[in-house]
Short mmCIF file of C-alpha atoms in Angstrom, two decimals:
data_model
loop_
_atom_site.label_atom_id
_atom_site.label_comp_id
_atom_site.label_asym_id
_atom_site.label_seq_id
_atom_site.Cartn_x
_atom_site.Cartn_y
_atom_site.Cartn_z
CA UNK A 1 -16.39 -38.03 49.69
CA UNK A 2 -16.93 -40.51 46.98
CA UNK A 3 -20.29 -41.43 46.83
CA UNK A 4 -22.08 -43.06 44.10
CA UNK A 5 -26.04 -43.01 43.46
CA UNK A 6 -28.59 -46.04 42.22
CA UNK A 7 -31.31 -44.31 40.65
CA UNK A 8 -31.42 -40.96 38.62
CA UNK A 9 -35.12 -39.75 39.67
CA UNK A 10 -36.31 -37.84 40.81
CA UNK A 11 -35.19 -38.48 44.63
CA UNK A 12 -31.49 -39.63 42.87
CA UNK A 13 -30.76 -37.17 40.52
CA UNK A 14 -31.80 -34.01 43.24
CA UNK A 15 -29.44 -36.06 45.70
CA UNK A 16 -26.96 -36.06 43.59
CA UNK A 17 -26.16 -32.31 42.52
CA UNK A 18 -27.12 -31.60 45.93
CA UNK A 19 -23.82 -33.47 47.16
CA UNK A 20 -22.17 -32.38 44.02
CA UNK A 21 -22.29 -28.72 44.74
CA UNK A 22 -20.40 -29.29 47.97
CA UNK A 23 -17.83 -30.59 46.60
CA UNK A 24 -18.36 -34.20 47.11
CA UNK A 25 -17.25 -36.54 43.62
CA UNK A 26 -20.43 -38.36 42.83
CA UNK A 27 -21.34 -41.11 40.90
CA UNK A 28 -25.05 -41.39 39.67
CA UNK A 29 -25.95 -45.47 38.33
CA UNK A 30 -29.39 -46.21 35.69
CA UNK A 31 -30.05 -49.15 33.57
CA UNK A 32 -31.22 -46.81 31.17
CA UNK A 33 -28.64 -46.51 28.25
CA UNK A 34 -31.14 -43.50 26.48
CA UNK A 35 -31.72 -41.75 30.50
CA UNK A 36 -27.92 -41.62 31.29
CA UNK A 37 -26.94 -40.60 27.87
CA UNK A 38 -29.64 -37.65 27.85
CA UNK A 39 -28.11 -36.76 31.63
CA UNK A 40 -25.01 -37.10 30.12
CA UNK A 41 -25.62 -34.21 27.73
CA UNK A 42 -27.52 -32.00 30.05
CA UNK A 43 -31.50 -33.28 28.84
CA UNK A 44 -33.03 -33.26 32.84
CA UNK A 45 -35.74 -36.08 32.80
CA UNK A 46 -37.89 -34.31 35.37
CA UNK A 47 -39.37 -30.27 35.99
CA UNK A 48 -37.87 -29.62 38.99
CA UNK A 49 -37.11 -25.82 39.89
CA UNK A 50 -32.97 -25.54 39.62
CA UNK A 51 -32.69 -28.74 38.93
CA UNK A 52 -31.12 -28.54 34.81
CA UNK A 53 -28.77 -25.61 36.32
CA UNK A 54 -27.52 -27.78 39.20
CA UNK A 55 -26.83 -30.68 37.28
CA UNK A 56 -25.56 -29.14 34.62
CA UNK A 57 -23.17 -27.09 36.75
CA UNK A 58 -22.11 -29.74 38.31
CA UNK A 59 -21.43 -32.01 35.68
CA UNK A 60 -19.31 -29.50 33.41
CA UNK A 61 -16.72 -28.73 36.68
CA UNK A 62 -16.88 -32.64 36.84
CA UNK A 63 -18.18 -33.61 39.91
CA UNK A 64 -21.23 -35.22 38.78
CA UNK A 65 -21.20 -37.94 36.50
CA UNK A 66 -23.96 -40.33 35.25
CA UNK A 67 -22.88 -43.86 34.08
CA UNK A 68 -24.48 -47.44 33.65
CA UNK A 69 -21.45 -48.69 34.90
CA UNK A 70 -22.43 -50.58 37.49
CA UNK A 71 -18.97 -52.01 39.11
CA UNK A 72 -16.71 -48.46 38.52
CA UNK A 73 -19.77 -47.17 40.64
CA UNK A 74 -19.90 -49.71 43.00
CA UNK A 75 -15.74 -49.48 43.52
CA UNK A 76 -15.40 -45.69 43.52
CA UNK A 77 -17.39 -45.17 46.63
CA UNK A 78 -17.46 -45.49 49.88
CA UNK A 79 -20.41 -44.44 50.51
CA UNK A 80 -23.47 -45.43 48.56
CA UNK A 81 -27.28 -44.74 47.98
CA UNK A 82 -30.10 -46.44 46.79
CA UNK A 83 -32.44 -44.30 45.72
CA UNK A 84 -34.43 -46.36 42.97
CA UNK A 85 -38.40 -47.08 42.34
CA UNK A 86 -40.59 -48.55 44.98
CA UNK A 87 -43.89 -48.62 42.87
CA UNK A 88 -47.36 -50.34 44.46
CA UNK A 89 -47.60 -54.07 44.32
CA UNK A 90 -51.28 -55.06 43.53
CA UNK A 91 -52.63 -55.57 47.34
CA UNK A 92 -50.73 -51.28 47.59
CA UNK A 93 -47.61 -52.64 48.92
CA UNK A 94 -44.11 -51.17 48.34
CA UNK A 95 -42.71 -53.43 45.31
CA UNK A 96 -38.80 -53.97 46.23
CA UNK A 97 -37.63 -55.91 43.82
CA UNK A 98 -35.24 -52.91 42.12
CA UNK A 99 -33.57 -52.39 45.97
CA UNK A 100 -33.22 -55.58 46.56
CA UNK A 101 -31.52 -55.58 42.74
CA UNK A 102 -29.20 -53.08 44.06
CA UNK A 103 -28.14 -54.49 46.61
CA UNK A 104 -26.88 -57.85 45.31
CA UNK A 105 -24.84 -55.82 42.85
CA UNK A 106 -23.64 -54.40 45.92
CA UNK A 107 -22.72 -57.65 46.80
CA UNK A 108 -21.38 -58.83 43.60
CA UNK A 109 -18.55 -56.12 43.17
CA UNK A 110 -17.30 -54.66 46.61
CA UNK A 111 -13.85 -54.57 47.47
CA UNK A 112 -14.06 -52.83 50.34
CA UNK A 113 -16.53 -51.64 53.14
CA UNK A 114 -19.70 -50.19 52.22
CA UNK A 115 -21.73 -48.36 53.93
CA UNK A 116 -24.62 -48.88 51.88
CA UNK A 117 -28.10 -46.12 52.53
CA UNK A 118 -31.35 -46.90 51.87
CA UNK A 119 -32.95 -44.10 50.49
CA UNK A 120 -36.41 -45.47 48.20
CA UNK A 121 -38.91 -44.65 50.88
CA UNK A 122 -39.11 -48.60 51.66
CA UNK A 123 -41.68 -50.26 54.74
CA UNK A 124 -39.70 -51.04 57.88
CA UNK A 125 -37.78 -54.02 57.63
CA UNK A 126 -36.29 -53.24 54.16
CA UNK A 127 -32.76 -52.37 56.05
CA UNK A 128 -32.97 -55.60 56.86
CA UNK A 129 -33.76 -57.25 53.62
CA UNK A 130 -31.25 -55.74 52.07
CA UNK A 131 -28.43 -56.27 54.52
CA UNK A 132 -29.44 -60.03 54.19
CA UNK A 133 -29.50 -59.95 50.50
CA UNK A 134 -25.68 -58.34 50.45
CA UNK A 135 -24.40 -60.31 53.27
CA UNK A 136 -25.53 -63.85 50.48
CA UNK A 137 -24.27 -62.52 47.52
CA UNK A 138 -21.19 -61.85 49.86
CA UNK A 139 -21.21 -65.21 50.62
CA UNK A 140 -21.85 -66.75 47.41
CA UNK A 141 -18.36 -64.81 46.40
CA UNK A 142 -16.89 -66.52 49.44
CA UNK A 143 -15.70 -63.19 50.99
CA UNK A 144 -15.67 -61.25 54.08
CA UNK A 145 -15.75 -57.91 53.43
CA UNK A 146 -17.23 -56.03 56.36
CA UNK A 147 -20.22 -53.05 55.07
CA UNK A 148 -23.26 -51.61 56.71
CA UNK A 149 -26.72 -51.02 56.31
CA UNK A 150 -28.80 -47.70 57.27
CA UNK A 151 -31.53 -45.87 56.60
CA UNK A 152 -31.80 -42.48 55.18
CA UNK A 153 -35.68 -41.33 54.33
CA UNK A 154 -35.86 -38.27 51.81
CA UNK A 155 -38.13 -35.14 52.74
CA UNK A 156 -38.70 -33.90 49.23
CA UNK A 157 -41.34 -31.47 48.37
CA UNK A 158 -41.99 -31.96 44.28
CA UNK A 159 -41.28 -28.23 43.63
CA UNK A 160 -38.51 -27.44 45.95
CA UNK A 161 -36.98 -30.09 46.45
CA UNK A 162 -33.32 -28.25 46.66
CA UNK A 163 -34.22 -26.34 49.24
CA UNK A 164 -35.37 -29.07 51.17
CA UNK A 165 -32.06 -30.97 51.12
CA UNK A 166 -30.40 -28.20 51.25
CA UNK A 167 -32.34 -26.14 53.35
CA UNK A 168 -34.36 -28.74 54.71
CA UNK A 169 -35.55 -29.00 58.78
CA UNK A 170 -34.24 -32.41 59.80
CA UNK A 171 -31.22 -34.57 58.36
CA UNK A 172 -32.96 -38.56 59.39
CA UNK A 173 -30.58 -41.65 59.92
CA UNK A 174 -30.95 -45.11 61.09
CA UNK A 175 -28.61 -46.89 62.55
CA UNK A 176 -26.61 -47.74 65.44
CA UNK A 177 -22.97 -47.88 64.58
CA UNK A 178 -21.21 -45.12 65.10
CA UNK A 179 -18.91 -45.42 62.33
CA UNK A 180 -21.87 -44.81 59.72
CA UNK A 181 -22.65 -42.07 62.54
CA UNK A 182 -19.31 -40.32 61.49
CA UNK A 183 -20.11 -40.74 57.73
CA UNK A 184 -23.33 -40.12 57.40
CA UNK A 185 -22.03 -36.43 59.40
CA UNK A 186 -18.93 -36.02 56.93
CA UNK A 187 -21.90 -36.41 54.16
CA UNK A 188 -23.95 -33.89 54.66
CA UNK A 189 -21.97 -31.40 57.31
CA UNK A 190 -22.28 -28.64 54.24
CA UNK A 191 -25.79 -29.01 55.05
CA UNK A 192 -25.40 -29.15 58.32
CA UNK A 193 -23.77 -25.98 59.20
CA UNK A 194 -26.61 -23.58 61.23
CA UNK A 195 -27.65 -25.78 63.66
CA UNK A 196 -26.94 -29.89 63.61
CA UNK A 197 -30.13 -31.06 62.17
CA UNK A 198 -29.13 -34.36 62.41
CA UNK A 199 -31.50 -37.08 64.07
CA UNK A 200 -29.68 -40.59 64.85
CA UNK A 201 -32.01 -43.18 66.00
CA UNK A 202 -32.48 -47.27 65.46
CA UNK A 203 -33.45 -48.48 61.53
CA UNK A 204 -36.95 -49.38 61.52
CA UNK A 205 -37.47 -45.55 63.77
CA UNK A 206 -36.26 -43.77 60.67
CA UNK A 207 -38.02 -46.17 57.88
CA UNK A 208 -41.43 -45.99 59.58
CA UNK A 209 -40.80 -42.50 60.45
CA UNK A 210 -40.75 -41.64 56.84
CA UNK A 211 -44.07 -43.13 55.61
CA UNK A 212 -45.36 -41.76 59.04
CA UNK A 213 -44.64 -38.09 57.91
CA UNK A 214 -46.05 -38.32 54.74
CA UNK A 215 -49.10 -40.05 56.23
CA UNK A 216 -49.04 -37.52 58.56
CA UNK A 217 -49.36 -34.62 56.13
CA UNK A 218 -51.92 -36.49 54.21
CA UNK A 219 -54.11 -36.89 56.78
CA UNK A 220 -54.44 -33.38 57.13
CA UNK A 221 -55.54 -33.00 54.05
CA UNK A 222 -58.14 -35.32 54.20
CA UNK A 223 -59.21 -34.25 57.43
CA UNK A 224 -59.46 -30.72 56.56
CA UNK A 225 -61.60 -31.47 53.13
CA UNK A 226 -64.34 -34.28 55.54
CA UNK A 227 -64.53 -30.50 56.91
CA UNK A 228 -65.52 -28.88 54.29
CA UNK A 229 -68.22 -31.27 52.70
CA UNK A 230 -69.45 -30.79 55.95
CA UNK A 231 -69.33 -27.03 55.80
CA UNK A 232 -71.02 -27.16 52.26
CA UNK A 233 -74.23 -28.81 54.53
CA UNK A 234 -73.67 -26.73 56.97
CA UNK A 235 -74.17 -23.32 55.36
CA UNK A 236 -70.68 -22.77 56.63
CA UNK A 237 -67.59 -21.05 55.05
CA UNK A 238 -64.10 -23.66 54.71
CA UNK A 239 -61.51 -20.76 53.85
CA UNK A 240 -63.25 -18.62 57.75
CA UNK A 241 -62.68 -22.23 59.02
CA UNK A 242 -59.16 -22.51 58.28
CA UNK A 243 -57.98 -19.96 59.42
CA UNK A 244 -59.43 -19.72 62.45
CA UNK A 245 -57.90 -23.21 63.12
CA UNK A 246 -54.53 -22.39 61.72
CA UNK A 247 -54.18 -19.40 64.33
CA UNK A 248 -53.73 -22.58 66.65
CA UNK A 249 -50.33 -23.15 66.47
CA UNK A 250 -50.62 -26.20 67.25
CA UNK A 251 -52.19 -27.04 64.40
CA UNK A 252 -50.64 -24.21 62.16
CA UNK A 253 -51.95 -23.66 58.49
CA UNK A 254 -50.24 -26.22 56.42
CA UNK A 255 -51.31 -28.75 54.68
CA UNK A 256 -55.46 -27.92 55.75
CA UNK A 257 -56.05 -26.52 52.62
CA UNK A 258 -59.73 -28.15 51.12
CA UNK A 259 -59.67 -29.43 47.88
CA UNK A 260 -60.14 -32.18 45.19
CA UNK A 261 -57.23 -33.41 47.01
CA UNK A 262 -53.65 -34.55 47.25
CA UNK A 263 -51.79 -36.65 44.56
CA UNK A 264 -47.98 -37.47 43.44
CA UNK A 265 -45.93 -40.32 43.81
CA UNK A 266 -45.47 -40.06 47.23
CA UNK A 267 -48.70 -39.54 49.66
CA UNK A 268 -51.08 -42.10 47.70
CA UNK A 269 -48.34 -44.39 47.53
CA UNK A 270 -47.82 -44.01 50.78
CA UNK A 271 -50.43 -44.11 52.73
CA UNK A 272 -51.16 -47.76 51.29
CA UNK A 273 -47.51 -49.25 51.89
CA UNK A 274 -48.09 -47.77 55.51
CA UNK A 275 -52.17 -49.54 55.84
CA UNK A 276 -50.70 -52.66 54.29
CA UNK A 277 -47.55 -52.79 56.20
CA UNK A 278 -49.93 -52.84 59.12
CA UNK A 279 -52.55 -55.45 57.67
CA UNK A 280 -49.35 -57.84 57.58
CA UNK A 281 -48.50 -57.07 61.20
CA UNK A 282 -52.32 -57.68 62.06
CA UNK A 283 -53.38 -54.15 62.66
CA UNK A 284 -56.36 -53.28 60.82
CA UNK A 285 -55.38 -49.59 60.22
CA UNK A 286 -58.83 -47.28 60.41
CA UNK A 287 -57.82 -43.43 59.46
CA UNK A 288 -55.63 -44.52 56.99
CA UNK A 289 -58.03 -46.38 55.14
CA UNK A 290 -60.52 -43.03 55.90
CA UNK A 291 -57.77 -41.26 54.53
CA UNK A 292 -57.45 -42.99 51.49
CA UNK A 293 -61.67 -42.60 51.21
CA UNK A 294 -62.06 -39.42 51.68
CA UNK A 295 -58.96 -38.31 48.83
CA UNK A 296 -60.77 -41.00 45.99
CA UNK A 297 -63.99 -38.60 47.30
CA UNK A 298 -63.11 -35.56 46.37
CA UNK A 299 -61.41 -36.37 43.16
CA UNK A 300 -64.14 -38.33 42.03
CA UNK A 301 -66.34 -34.73 43.20
CA UNK A 302 -64.88 -32.39 40.62
CA UNK A 303 -66.65 -34.78 38.12
CA UNK A 304 -69.97 -34.52 40.40
CA UNK A 305 -70.14 -30.95 40.86
CA UNK A 306 -69.50 -30.41 36.97
CA UNK A 307 -72.62 -32.48 35.98
CA UNK A 308 -74.42 -31.02 38.67
CA UNK A 309 -74.05 -27.58 37.27
CA UNK A 310 -74.06 -28.99 33.38
CA UNK A 311 -76.82 -31.81 33.39
CA UNK A 312 -74.40 -32.74 31.49
CA UNK A 313 -71.26 -33.32 29.83
CA UNK A 314 -71.90 -35.35 26.86
CA UNK A 315 -71.20 -33.38 23.58
CA UNK A 316 -70.13 -30.19 25.73
CA UNK A 317 -65.96 -28.76 25.98
CA UNK A 318 -64.42 -28.67 29.62
CA UNK A 319 -61.69 -26.68 29.81
CA UNK A 320 -59.14 -27.59 32.24
CA UNK A 321 -56.54 -25.77 33.97
CA UNK A 322 -53.76 -27.31 35.59
CA UNK A 323 -52.90 -31.05 34.90
CA UNK A 324 -49.73 -31.72 36.99
CA UNK A 325 -50.84 -32.91 40.86
CA UNK A 326 -49.45 -29.51 42.80
CA UNK A 327 -47.67 -26.38 40.77
CA UNK A 328 -44.16 -26.35 40.51
CA UNK A 329 -43.85 -29.98 39.13
CA UNK A 330 -44.41 -31.89 36.00
CA UNK A 331 -45.72 -34.86 37.89
CA UNK A 332 -49.05 -36.48 36.95
CA UNK A 333 -49.25 -39.36 38.99
CA UNK A 334 -52.42 -39.62 40.73
CA UNK A 335 -53.48 -35.98 40.06
CA UNK A 336 -56.68 -35.13 40.19
CA UNK A 337 -57.15 -33.61 36.92
CA UNK A 338 -57.34 -37.65 35.25
CA UNK A 339 -59.72 -38.66 37.80
CA UNK A 340 -61.97 -35.55 35.83
CA UNK A 341 -60.57 -35.70 32.20
CA UNK A 342 -60.83 -39.84 32.16
CA UNK A 343 -64.90 -39.57 33.60
CA UNK A 344 -65.20 -36.32 30.68
CA UNK A 345 -63.90 -38.48 28.14
CA UNK A 346 -66.22 -41.36 29.59
CA UNK A 347 -69.66 -39.41 29.39
CA UNK A 348 -69.10 -38.18 26.13
CA UNK A 349 -67.25 -34.80 26.12
CA UNK A 350 -64.39 -33.01 25.47
CA UNK A 351 -61.61 -31.72 26.87
CA UNK A 352 -58.75 -28.55 26.42
CA UNK A 353 -56.30 -28.76 28.86
CA UNK A 354 -53.38 -26.23 30.10
CA UNK A 355 -50.95 -26.77 32.11
CA UNK A 356 -47.59 -24.87 32.54
CA UNK A 357 -45.09 -27.90 32.59
CA UNK A 358 -47.13 -30.58 32.31
CA UNK A 359 -48.33 -30.75 29.06
CA UNK A 360 -45.36 -33.23 27.30
CA UNK A 361 -46.23 -35.47 30.16
CA UNK A 362 -50.25 -34.91 29.96
CA UNK A 363 -49.77 -35.86 26.11
CA UNK A 364 -47.72 -39.07 26.59
CA UNK A 365 -49.98 -40.27 28.72
CA UNK A 366 -53.06 -39.22 26.78
CA UNK A 367 -51.73 -40.51 23.90
CA UNK A 368 -54.33 -41.61 21.12
CA UNK A 369 -57.74 -40.67 23.03
CA UNK A 370 -59.96 -38.97 21.44
CA UNK A 371 -61.93 -36.28 23.00
CA UNK A 372 -58.43 -34.33 24.58
CA UNK A 373 -57.12 -31.33 22.85
CA UNK A 374 -53.81 -29.96 24.52
CA UNK A 375 -53.85 -25.87 24.32
CA UNK A 376 -50.89 -23.24 24.58
CA UNK A 377 -52.49 -21.01 27.07
CA UNK A 378 -55.30 -20.50 29.33
CA UNK A 379 -57.42 -18.32 27.75
CA UNK A 380 -56.81 -20.67 24.76
CA UNK A 381 -58.52 -23.39 27.12
CA UNK A 382 -61.29 -21.58 27.82
CA UNK A 383 -62.28 -20.09 24.67
CA UNK A 384 -65.62 -21.33 23.29
CA UNK A 385 -65.66 -24.29 25.56
CA UNK A 386 -68.28 -24.81 27.76
CA UNK A 387 -67.55 -24.70 31.45
CA UNK A 388 -63.96 -24.55 33.49
CA UNK A 389 -62.28 -26.83 35.60
CA UNK A 390 -59.60 -25.92 37.86
CA UNK A 391 -57.39 -28.81 39.31
CA UNK A 392 -53.91 -26.69 39.93
CA UNK A 393 -53.39 -23.95 41.66
CA UNK A 394 -50.77 -22.69 39.58
CA UNK A 395 -50.04 -18.74 40.30
CA UNK A 396 -50.82 -18.01 37.13
CA UNK A 397 -54.84 -18.63 37.43
CA UNK A 398 -54.27 -16.82 41.13
CA UNK A 399 -55.41 -13.67 38.99
CA UNK A 400 -58.55 -13.60 36.57
CA UNK A 401 -60.34 -10.67 34.84
CA UNK A 402 -63.75 -12.33 35.69
CA UNK A 403 -65.50 -10.49 33.80
CA UNK A 404 -63.09 -11.61 31.02
CA UNK A 405 -64.50 -15.10 31.56
CA UNK A 406 -67.56 -14.63 31.70
CA UNK A 407 -67.52 -13.93 27.82
CA UNK A 408 -65.81 -16.67 27.04
CA UNK A 409 -67.81 -20.24 28.63
CA UNK A 410 -70.61 -20.76 27.07
CA UNK A 411 -72.15 -21.76 30.64
CA UNK A 412 -71.36 -19.52 33.83
CA UNK A 413 -69.84 -22.28 35.60
CA UNK A 414 -66.07 -22.35 37.15
CA UNK A 415 -65.46 -25.13 38.89
CA UNK A 416 -63.06 -24.84 41.49
CA UNK A 417 -60.92 -27.72 43.49
CA UNK A 418 -58.32 -25.07 44.66
CA UNK A 419 -60.81 -22.70 45.77
CA UNK A 420 -58.31 -20.11 44.91
CA UNK A 421 -61.38 -17.56 44.58
CA UNK A 422 -63.83 -15.06 46.07
CA UNK A 423 -67.37 -16.28 45.15
CA UNK A 424 -68.48 -13.29 45.98
CA UNK A 425 -66.77 -11.63 43.09
CA UNK A 426 -67.67 -14.78 40.38
CA UNK A 427 -71.00 -14.01 41.69
CA UNK A 428 -70.63 -10.30 40.23
CA UNK A 429 -70.14 -11.24 37.44
CA UNK A 430 -72.59 -14.03 36.92
CA UNK A 431 -70.52 -16.82 36.94
CA UNK A 432 -71.76 -19.98 38.82
CA UNK A 433 -68.28 -21.02 41.25
CA UNK A 434 -68.79 -24.68 42.33
CA UNK A 435 -65.96 -25.01 45.10
CA UNK A 436 -65.33 -27.61 47.66
CA UNK A 437 -67.20 -26.13 51.49
CA UNK A 438 -67.13 -22.53 50.03
CA UNK A 439 -70.84 -22.76 51.85
CA UNK A 440 -74.69 -20.87 51.04
CA UNK A 441 -72.56 -17.89 49.23
CA UNK A 442 -71.93 -20.09 46.04
CA UNK A 443 -73.24 -23.20 44.67
CA UNK A 444 -71.34 -26.43 45.81
CA UNK A 445 -73.16 -30.11 46.77
CA UNK A 446 -71.19 -32.33 48.56
#
């Protein structure tokens, strides 16, 4: 199939590379000349395991191309994905200006039947707006060209996006058109061989499915964090509770790890956008607001625990292990590390920070900031630091020589935002271990 994808960010680039990898003829379009030039040169703007090799291989084979030429891209393809950003507006709602601009572009240049696919995460009703915008531009051109608009939300986890695209549990498509169903089956056929993963539904239900999925996962995280805060008060260990409830197949073990809260480009934005959508139709989303509130508390509690341990951070150096919001990505959007670092710097402290993949992004975010140093390893971060805070559960942080660590820190304080360690191991070597919901066996505060 001839496919065009508008947007070369996380979703567009992964989708383009994966669709090209099974033989489709794909053009990825962007408005940023530097980004397009870099992609043509094999320079990938994000870190995602396996993506760079996938892009280079398919670009080299001529199946994946990058372009600024929107007219050519529209006329090239029968299937056009919209995968541009939908950043949160001031009130938390999703900003659709980029999505609707692409719709205008499609209407301006289309010359025959097209399927326009909303791949971006968008509020319920967006497909109707895209359809109206395309139709309006066609009317201005005095053209009567048939087209359809459908919803095909992405369910990609950062750090496992290629696996999710190629071996995902479901492919959701919102449409009432049999023609669109047929074309979408053709598009995804190479990834739909083992069993039929395609789920067709009406457009609005598909749009809501994406928000509901992320809100549900965020709810599980915030619920477990609420339990962890209660466990601290009651002298229970949330890790034991996690295993106890996770063994119930109705609950499962995924997304029930207590810690410093969720971040990234999806959960915070999507929970806020869904809450805003509810309010716009006259419904007060009490649970969604609670999910957000618990998450904000968890992020702030990293600094609260640190101050409880040290008394003050003024004039002290805090080692930070992990800057990305989760492992296997360089994404620092809404990361707990940023809340911690900002609080330490504002209180007169200094930060020695290390992350296996997010150093370049961190340097961009904190360019010109005084008091923060970026170091080349986890060992360099703790050398002479007053305390250690762990913000991301990278594999290289999971096994530590605690006797060595105790010799590196001026104060024997470890604040673990991801509950990585057995509290008893740290206590044996004289380290104060401040974790989340680990009961009477550790030093912890709510």
